[in-house]
Amino acid sequence: MKREWGLGLLGALGLGFIAVRVNGKLRPKPMPVQIEQFFLTNPLRVSYFGPRDALRLAGNLEGLRVLEIGTGVGVILEEIAKRVGEGGQAFGVDIQSDAVAKTEQRLSQHGLMSRTGLATANALEMPWTDGSMDRVIMVAMLGEIPTSHRVEALKEAGRVLNRDGKLVITEFWPDPHFIALPKMVRLLRQAGFSIVDVYQKPLLYSISAKKEGQVV
């Protein structure tokens, strides 16, 4: 009886996971903040995939201007703000105002708001000027944008990057909006980027890219 109950529970969880994945593919949209907070701050998730993996290809951020698109609850942006130091600036944008509020609360608790700028805006039309960023970071967020607008979002990321800037994208499975590496490479090339480096380990990858014409 217990075995049957256990198998039934596993089956239900499996079906639930499949349903979430399918819905994420068919109806791309930002993850609700409450779910995102649980997922991003979960110790099991952090032990395997944390800011170190997400920023592995970003290089030394000291003194730089670094933007994260899709800040969620601020887990990655907190680390960015620490790494840029007092001479740098961290920026974050999210389409959900409650996510931006959570991020501001998190960074304020760590005394990092003096070097951080936040905005509630669409990733397709961000409030920063052309060439104003040294790095743009996107962590498990491009898949939340409808398929027809993903190249446009990457081009907007390229717009705010300076001539020596670098875009770093990290994807983590089983995020319901996960984009496989070969598809991500195609999207980046369609948006006018050339690939600089790729880091992979089971269930996740990180890819860095520069605008075509830049010296790598």
PDB file of C-alpha atoms in Angstrom:
ATOM      1  CA  MET A   1       0.000   0.000   0.000  1.00  0.00           C
ATOM      2  CA  LYS A   2       2.776   2.431   0.945  1.00  0.00           C
ATOM      3  CA  ARG A   3       4.662   1.516  -2.227  1.00  0.00           C
ATOM      4  CA  GLU A   4       1.593   2.190  -4.365  1.00  0.00           C
ATOM      5  CA  TRP A   5       1.040   5.510  -2.572  1.00  0.00           C
ATOM      6  CA  GLY A   6       4.669   6.474  -3.163  1.00  0.00           C
ATOM      7  CA  LEU A   7       4.505   5.578  -6.842  1.00  0.00           C
ATOM      8  CA  GLY A   8       1.291   7.541  -7.161  1.00  0.00           C
ATOM      9  CA  LEU A   9       2.905  10.598  -5.579  1.00  0.00           C
ATOM     10  CA  LEU A  10       5.917  10.354  -7.878  1.00  0.00           C
ATOM     11  CA  GLY A  11       3.604  10.000 -10.853  1.00  0.00           C
ATOM     12  CA  ALA A  12       1.617  13.061  -9.827  1.00  0.00           C
ATOM     13  CA  LEU A  13       4.800  15.096  -9.345  1.00  0.00           C
ATOM     14  CA  GLY A  14       6.075  13.925 -12.719  1.00  0.00           C
ATOM     15  CA  LEU A  15       2.867  14.924 -14.467  1.00  0.00           C
ATOM     16  CA  GLY A  16       2.907  18.259 -12.669  1.00  0.00           C
ATOM     17  CA  PHE A  17       6.463  18.929 -13.811  1.00  0.00           C
ATOM     18  CA  ILE A  18       5.584  18.041 -17.409  1.00  0.00           C
ATOM     19  CA  ALA A  19       2.557  20.338 -17.269  1.00  0.00           C
ATOM     20  CA  VAL A  20       4.684  23.242 -15.996  1.00  0.00           C
ATOM     21  CA  ARG A  21       7.297  22.643 -18.701  1.00  0.00           C
ATOM     22  CA  VAL A  22       4.709  22.482 -21.483  1.00  0.00           C
ATOM     23  CA  ASN A  23       2.903  25.571 -20.219  1.00  0.00           C
ATOM     24  CA  GLY A  24       6.222  27.430 -20.011  1.00  0.00           C
ATOM     25  CA  LYS A  25       6.954  26.599 -23.641  1.00  0.00           C
ATOM     26  CA  LEU A  26       3.477  27.382 -24.968  1.00  0.00           C
ATOM     27  CA  ARG A  27       2.837  30.497 -22.874  1.00  0.00           C
ATOM     28  CA  PRO A  28       6.172  32.172 -22.061  1.00  0.00           C
ATOM     29  CA  LYS A  29       5.872  34.671 -19.229  1.00  0.00           C
ATOM     30  CA  PRO A  30       7.823  35.748 -16.130  1.00  0.00           C
ATOM     31  CA  MET A  31       7.707  33.354 -13.196  1.00  0.00           C
ATOM     32  CA  PRO A  32       5.535  34.626 -10.311  1.00  0.00           C
ATOM     33  CA  VAL A  33       7.716  36.282  -7.677  1.00  0.00           C
ATOM     34  CA  GLN A  34       6.628  33.946  -4.859  1.00  0.00           C
ATOM     35  CA  ILE A  35       7.615  30.856  -6.868  1.00  0.00           C
ATOM     36  CA  GLU A  36      10.800  32.509  -8.087  1.00  0.00           C
ATOM     37  CA  GLN A  37      11.845  33.425  -4.559  1.00  0.00           C
ATOM     38  CA  PHE A  38      11.424  29.819  -3.406  1.00  0.00           C
ATOM     39  CA  PHE A  39      13.282  28.477  -6.441  1.00  0.00           C
ATOM     40  CA  LEU A  40      16.185  30.946  -6.418  1.00  0.00           C
ATOM     41  CA  THR A  41      16.809  30.899  -2.671  1.00  0.00           C
ATOM     42  CA  ASN A  42      16.315  27.158  -2.222  1.00  0.00           C
ATOM     43  CA  PRO A  43      19.497  25.765  -0.567  1.00  0.00           C
ATOM     44  CA  LEU A  44      19.478  22.685  -2.821  1.00  0.00           C
ATOM     45  CA  ARG A  45      19.402  24.877  -5.924  1.00  0.00           C
ATOM     46  CA  VAL A  46      22.017  27.279  -4.565  1.00  0.00           C
ATOM     47  CA  SER A  47      24.384  24.413  -3.683  1.00  0.00           C
ATOM     48  CA  TYR A  48      24.426  23.281  -7.322  1.00  0.00           C
ATOM     49  CA  PHE A  49      23.770  26.481  -9.250  1.00  0.00           C
ATOM     50  CA  GLY A  50      24.504  29.827  -7.671  1.00  0.00           C
ATOM     51  CA  PRO A  51      25.920  33.227  -8.627  1.00  0.00           C
ATOM     52  CA  ARG A  52      29.383  31.735  -9.148  1.00  0.00           C
ATOM     53  CA  ASP A  53      28.118  29.662 -12.084  1.00  0.00           C
ATOM     54  CA  ALA A  54      25.954  32.461 -13.463  1.00  0.00           C
ATOM     55  CA  LEU A  55      28.877  34.917 -13.484  1.00  0.00           C
ATOM     56  CA  ARG A  56      31.700  32.510 -14.332  1.00  0.00           C
ATOM     57  CA  LEU A  57      32.161  33.944 -17.839  1.00  0.00           C
ATOM     58  CA  ALA A  58      31.592  37.574 -16.870  1.00  0.00           C
ATOM     59  CA  GLY A  59      35.214  38.106 -15.861  1.00  0.00           C
ATOM     60  CA  ASN A  60      36.454  40.675 -13.361  1.00  0.00           C
ATOM     61  CA  LEU A  61      33.610  43.133 -12.707  1.00  0.00           C
ATOM     62  CA  GLU A  62      35.540  45.544 -10.474  1.00  0.00           C
ATOM     63  CA  GLY A  63      34.764  49.132 -11.456  1.00  0.00           C
ATOM     64  CA  LEU A  64      32.412  48.164 -14.296  1.00  0.00           C
ATOM     65  CA  ARG A  65      28.820  49.046 -15.151  1.00  0.00           C
ATOM     66  CA  VAL A  66      26.892  45.770 -15.148  1.00  0.00           C
ATOM     67  CA  LEU A  67      23.222  45.255 -15.997  1.00  0.00           C
ATOM     68  CA  GLU A  68      21.125  42.211 -15.143  1.00  0.00           C
ATOM     69  CA  ILE A  69      18.000  41.803 -17.249  1.00  0.00           C
ATOM     70  CA  GLY A  70      15.299  39.995 -15.299  1.00  0.00           C
ATOM     71  CA  THR A  71      16.516  40.483 -11.735  1.00  0.00           C
ATOM     72  CA  GLY A  72      13.811  38.380 -10.124  1.00  0.00           C
ATOM     73  CA  VAL A  73      14.300  38.675  -6.369  1.00  0.00           C
ATOM     74  CA  GLY A  74      17.866  39.980  -6.654  1.00  0.00           C
ATOM     75  CA  VAL A  75      19.987  36.912  -5.866  1.00  0.00           C
ATOM     76  CA  ILE A  76      22.344  37.382  -8.823  1.00  0.00           C
ATOM     77  CA  LEU A  77      22.235  41.187  -8.739  1.00  0.00           C
ATOM     78  CA  GLU A  78      23.364  41.131  -5.108  1.00  0.00           C
ATOM     79  CA  GLU A  79      26.518  39.296  -6.134  1.00  0.00           C
ATOM     80  CA  ILE A  80      27.034  41.650  -9.087  1.00  0.00           C
ATOM     81  CA  ALA A  81      26.771  44.674  -6.790  1.00  0.00           C
ATOM     82  CA  LYS A  82      29.395  43.163  -4.495  1.00  0.00           C
ATOM     83  CA  ARG A  83      31.752  42.414  -7.372  1.00  0.00           C
ATOM     84  CA  VAL A  84      31.637  45.827  -9.062  1.00  0.00           C
ATOM     85  CA  GLY A  85      32.898  47.424  -5.865  1.00  0.00           C
ATOM     86  CA  GLU A  86      32.608  51.044  -4.838  1.00  0.00           C
ATOM     87  CA  GLY A  87      33.976  52.218  -8.181  1.00  0.00           C
ATOM     88  CA  GLY A  88      31.419  50.347 -10.266  1.00  0.00           C
ATOM     89  CA  GLN A  89      27.665  50.308 -10.693  1.00  0.00           C
ATOM     90  CA  ALA A  90      25.143  47.489 -10.837  1.00  0.00           C
ATOM     91  CA  PHE A  91      21.827  47.869 -12.620  1.00  0.00           C
ATOM     92  CA  GLY A  92      18.765  45.653 -12.687  1.00  0.00           C
ATOM     93  CA  VAL A  93      15.549  45.614 -14.661  1.00  0.00           C
ATOM     94  CA  ASP A  94      12.441  43.466 -14.327  1.00  0.00           C
ATOM     95  CA  ILE A  95       8.984  43.760 -15.825  1.00  0.00           C
ATOM     96  CA  GLN A  96       7.380  42.841 -12.479  1.00  0.00           C
ATOM     97  CA  SER A  97       7.247  45.733 -10.023  1.00  0.00           C
ATOM     98  CA  ASP A  98       6.983  43.392  -7.042  1.00  0.00           C
ATOM     99  CA  ALA A  99      10.197  41.666  -8.168  1.00  0.00           C
ATOM    100  CA  VAL A 100      11.969  45.025  -8.309  1.00  0.00           C
ATOM    101  CA  ALA A 101      10.660  45.815  -4.816  1.00  0.00           C
ATOM    102  CA  LYS A 102      11.998  42.482  -3.502  1.00  0.00           C
ATOM    103  CA  THR A 103      15.349  43.188  -5.133  1.00  0.00           C
ATOM    104  CA  GLU A 104      15.550  46.663  -3.605  1.00  0.00           C
ATOM    105  CA  GLN A 105      14.726  45.226  -0.185  1.00  0.00           C
ATOM    106  CA  ARG A 106      17.400  42.561  -0.532  1.00  0.00           C
ATOM    107  CA  LEU A 107      20.127  44.969  -1.648  1.00  0.00           C
ATOM    108  CA  SER A 108      19.201  47.525   1.007  1.00  0.00           C
ATOM    109  CA  GLN A 109      19.614  44.882   3.704  1.00  0.00           C
ATOM    110  CA  HIS A 110      23.177  44.324   2.482  1.00  0.00           C
ATOM    111  CA  GLY A 111      24.001  48.026   2.118  1.00  0.00           C
ATOM    112  CA  LEU A 112      24.387  47.825  -1.656  1.00  0.00           C
ATOM    113  CA  MET A 113      21.758  50.245  -2.972  1.00  0.00           C
ATOM    114  CA  SER A 114      24.239  53.141  -3.130  1.00  0.00           C
ATOM    115  CA  ARG A 115      25.923  51.423  -6.083  1.00  0.00           C
ATOM    116  CA  THR A 116      22.765  49.960  -7.657  1.00  0.00           C
ATOM    117  CA  GLY A 117      20.121  51.333 -10.012  1.00  0.00           C
ATOM    118  CA  LEU A 118      16.797  49.539 -10.544  1.00  0.00           C
ATOM    119  CA  ALA A 119      14.039  49.940 -13.115  1.00  0.00           C
ATOM    120  CA  THR A 120      10.666  48.379 -13.808  1.00  0.00           C
ATOM    121  CA  ALA A 121      10.626  48.017 -17.572  1.00  0.00           C
ATOM    122  CA  ASN A 122      10.230  45.692 -20.528  1.00  0.00           C
ATOM    123  CA  ALA A 123      13.396  43.959 -21.722  1.00  0.00           C
ATOM    124  CA  LEU A 124      12.510  45.083 -25.247  1.00  0.00           C
ATOM    125  CA  GLU A 125      12.723  48.768 -24.354  1.00  0.00           C
ATOM    126  CA  MET A 126      15.094  49.536 -21.506  1.00  0.00           C
ATOM    127  CA  PRO A 127      15.736  53.025 -20.079  1.00  0.00           C
ATOM    128  CA  TRP A 128      19.530  53.065 -20.496  1.00  0.00           C
ATOM    129  CA  THR A 129      21.425  54.839 -23.258  1.00  0.00           C
ATOM    130  CA  ASP A 130      23.296  53.193 -26.120  1.00  0.00           C
ATOM    131  CA  GLY A 131      26.653  51.721 -25.167  1.00  0.00           C
ATOM    132  CA  SER A 132      26.304  52.501 -21.472  1.00  0.00           C
ATOM    133  CA  MET A 133      27.079  49.015 -20.064  1.00  0.00           C
ATOM    134  CA  ASP A 134      30.252  46.942 -19.822  1.00  0.00           C
ATOM    135  CA  ARG A 135      28.389  43.703 -19.148  1.00  0.00           C
ATOM    136  CA  VAL A 136      24.821  42.497 -19.575  1.00  0.00           C
ATOM    137  CA  ILE A 137      23.752  39.403 -17.629  1.00  0.00           C
ATOM    138  CA  MET A 138      20.689  37.252 -18.355  1.00  0.00           C
ATOM    139  CA  VAL A 139      19.974  34.261 -16.122  1.00  0.00           C
ATOM    140  CA  ALA A 140      17.165  31.874 -17.100  1.00  0.00           C
ATOM    141  CA  MET A 141      15.006  34.717 -18.417  1.00  0.00           C
ATOM    142  CA  LEU A 142      15.132  34.823 -22.229  1.00  0.00           C
ATOM    143  CA  GLY A 143      12.685  31.905 -22.412  1.00  0.00           C
ATOM    144  CA  GLU A 144      10.140  33.982 -20.477  1.00  0.00           C
ATOM    145  CA  ILE A 145       9.891  36.284 -23.497  1.00  0.00           C
ATOM    146  CA  PRO A 146       7.533  35.208 -26.318  1.00  0.00           C
ATOM    147  CA  THR A 147       9.414  33.366 -29.063  1.00  0.00           C
ATOM    148  CA  SER A 148       8.790  36.048 -31.685  1.00  0.00           C
ATOM    149  CA  HIS A 149      10.496  38.717 -29.528  1.00  0.00           C
ATOM    150  CA  ARG A 150      13.597  36.876 -28.292  1.00  0.00           C
ATOM    151  CA  VAL A 151      15.944  38.126 -31.004  1.00  0.00           C
ATOM    152  CA  GLU A 152      14.592  41.629 -30.423  1.00  0.00           C
ATOM    153  CA  ALA A 153      15.394  41.308 -26.704  1.00  0.00           C
ATOM    154  CA  LEU A 154      18.952  40.233 -27.491  1.00  0.00           C
ATOM    155  CA  LYS A 155      19.365  43.175 -29.860  1.00  0.00           C
ATOM    156  CA  GLU A 156      18.187  45.501 -27.085  1.00  0.00           C
ATOM    157  CA  ALA A 157      20.815  43.968 -24.794  1.00  0.00           C
ATOM    158  CA  GLY A 158      23.367  44.646 -27.519  1.00  0.00           C
ATOM    159  CA  ARG A 159      22.205  48.241 -27.836  1.00  0.00           C
ATOM    160  CA  VAL A 160      23.133  49.101 -24.250  1.00  0.00           C
ATOM    161  CA  LEU A 161      26.492  47.288 -24.415  1.00  0.00           C
ATOM    162  CA  ASN A 162      29.549  49.396 -25.178  1.00  0.00           C
ATOM    163  CA  ARG A 163      31.966  48.479 -27.957  1.00  0.00           C
ATOM    164  CA  ASP A 164      34.038  46.251 -25.662  1.00  0.00           C
ATOM    165  CA  GLY A 165      31.057  44.928 -23.718  1.00  0.00           C
ATOM    166  CA  LYS A 166      30.087  41.323 -23.174  1.00  0.00           C
ATOM    167  CA  LEU A 167      26.717  39.587 -22.903  1.00  0.00           C
ATOM    168  CA  VAL A 168      26.586  36.568 -20.574  1.00  0.00           C
ATOM    169  CA  ILE A 169      23.586  34.224 -20.636  1.00  0.00           C
ATOM    170  CA  THR A 170      23.073  31.307 -18.251  1.00  0.00           C
ATOM    171  CA  GLU A 171      20.365  28.645 -18.588  1.00  0.00           C
ATOM    172  CA  PHE A 172      19.467  26.083 -15.935  1.00  0.00           C
ATOM    173  CA  TRP A 173      17.370  22.944 -16.448  1.00  0.00           C
ATOM    174  CA  PRO A 174      14.622  22.158 -15.313  1.00  0.00           C
ATOM    175  CA  ASP A 175      13.577  25.815 -15.525  1.00  0.00           C
ATOM    176  CA  PRO A 176      10.252  25.673 -17.423  1.00  0.00           C
ATOM    177  CA  HIS A 177      11.552  28.227 -19.950  1.00  0.00           C
ATOM    178  CA  PHE A 178      14.917  26.509 -20.536  1.00  0.00           C
ATOM    179  CA  ILE A 179      16.476  27.193 -23.959  1.00  0.00           C
ATOM    180  CA  ALA A 180      18.912  24.535 -25.185  1.00  0.00           C
ATOM    181  CA  LEU A 181      22.440  25.650 -26.069  1.00  0.00           C
ATOM    182  CA  PRO A 182      22.249  25.069 -29.869  1.00  0.00           C
ATOM    183  CA  LYS A 183      19.072  27.145 -30.060  1.00  0.00           C
ATOM    184  CA  MET A 184      20.611  29.885 -27.915  1.00  0.00           C
ATOM    185  CA  VAL A 185      23.618  30.068 -30.233  1.00  0.00           C
ATOM    186  CA  ARG A 186      21.295  30.516 -33.226  1.00  0.00           C
ATOM    187  CA  LEU A 187      19.352  33.278 -31.461  1.00  0.00           C
ATOM    188  CA  LEU A 188      22.544  35.121 -30.545  1.00  0.00           C
ATOM    189  CA  ARG A 189      23.846  34.975 -34.099  1.00  0.00           C
ATOM    190  CA  GLN A 190      20.517  36.186 -35.461  1.00  0.00           C
ATOM    191  CA  ALA A 191      20.788  39.140 -33.079  1.00  0.00           C
ATOM    192  CA  GLY A 192      24.257  40.053 -34.349  1.00  0.00           C
ATOM    193  CA  PHE A 193      26.446  38.453 -31.686  1.00  0.00           C
ATOM    194  CA  SER A 194      29.503  36.241 -32.015  1.00  0.00           C
ATOM    195  CA  ILE A 195      30.222  33.567 -29.421  1.00  0.00           C
ATOM    196  CA  VAL A 196      33.225  34.119 -27.144  1.00  0.00           C
ATOM    197  CA  ASP A 197      33.096  31.218 -24.690  1.00  0.00           C
ATOM    198  CA  VAL A 198      30.852  28.456 -23.342  1.00  0.00           C
ATOM    199  CA  TYR A 199      30.846  26.829 -19.906  1.00  0.00           C
ATOM    200  CA  GLN A 200      28.827  23.662 -19.312  1.00  0.00           C
ATOM    201  CA  LYS A 201      28.104  21.223 -16.543  1.00  0.00           C
ATOM    202  CA  PRO A 202      25.183  18.805 -16.125  1.00  0.00           C
ATOM    203  CA  LEU A 203      21.830  20.623 -16.278  1.00  0.00           C
ATOM    204  CA  LEU A 204      23.237  24.084 -16.984  1.00  0.00           C
ATOM    205  CA  TYR A 205      25.361  26.136 -19.327  1.00  0.00           C
ATOM    206  CA  SER A 206      26.664  29.682 -19.557  1.00  0.00           C
ATOM    207  CA  ILE A 207      27.585  31.419 -22.813  1.00  0.00           C
ATOM    208  CA  SER A 208      29.359  34.724 -23.401  1.00  0.00           C
ATOM    209  CA  ALA A 209      29.076  36.757 -26.584  1.00  0.00           C
ATOM    210  CA  LYS A 210      30.139  40.055 -28.108  1.00  0.00           C
ATOM    211  CA  LYS A 211      28.576  42.141 -30.823  1.00  0.00           C
ATOM    212  CA  GLU A 212      29.898  41.198 -34.253  1.00  0.00           C
ATOM    213  CA  GLY A 213      32.775  43.375 -35.347  1.00  0.00           C
ATOM    214  CA  GLN A 214      34.281  43.550 -31.863  1.00  0.00           C
ATOM    215  CA  VAL A 215      37.750  42.226 -31.208  1.00  0.00           C
ATOM    216  CA  VAL A 216      37.381  39.113 -29.052  1.00  0.00           C
TER     217      VAL A 216
END
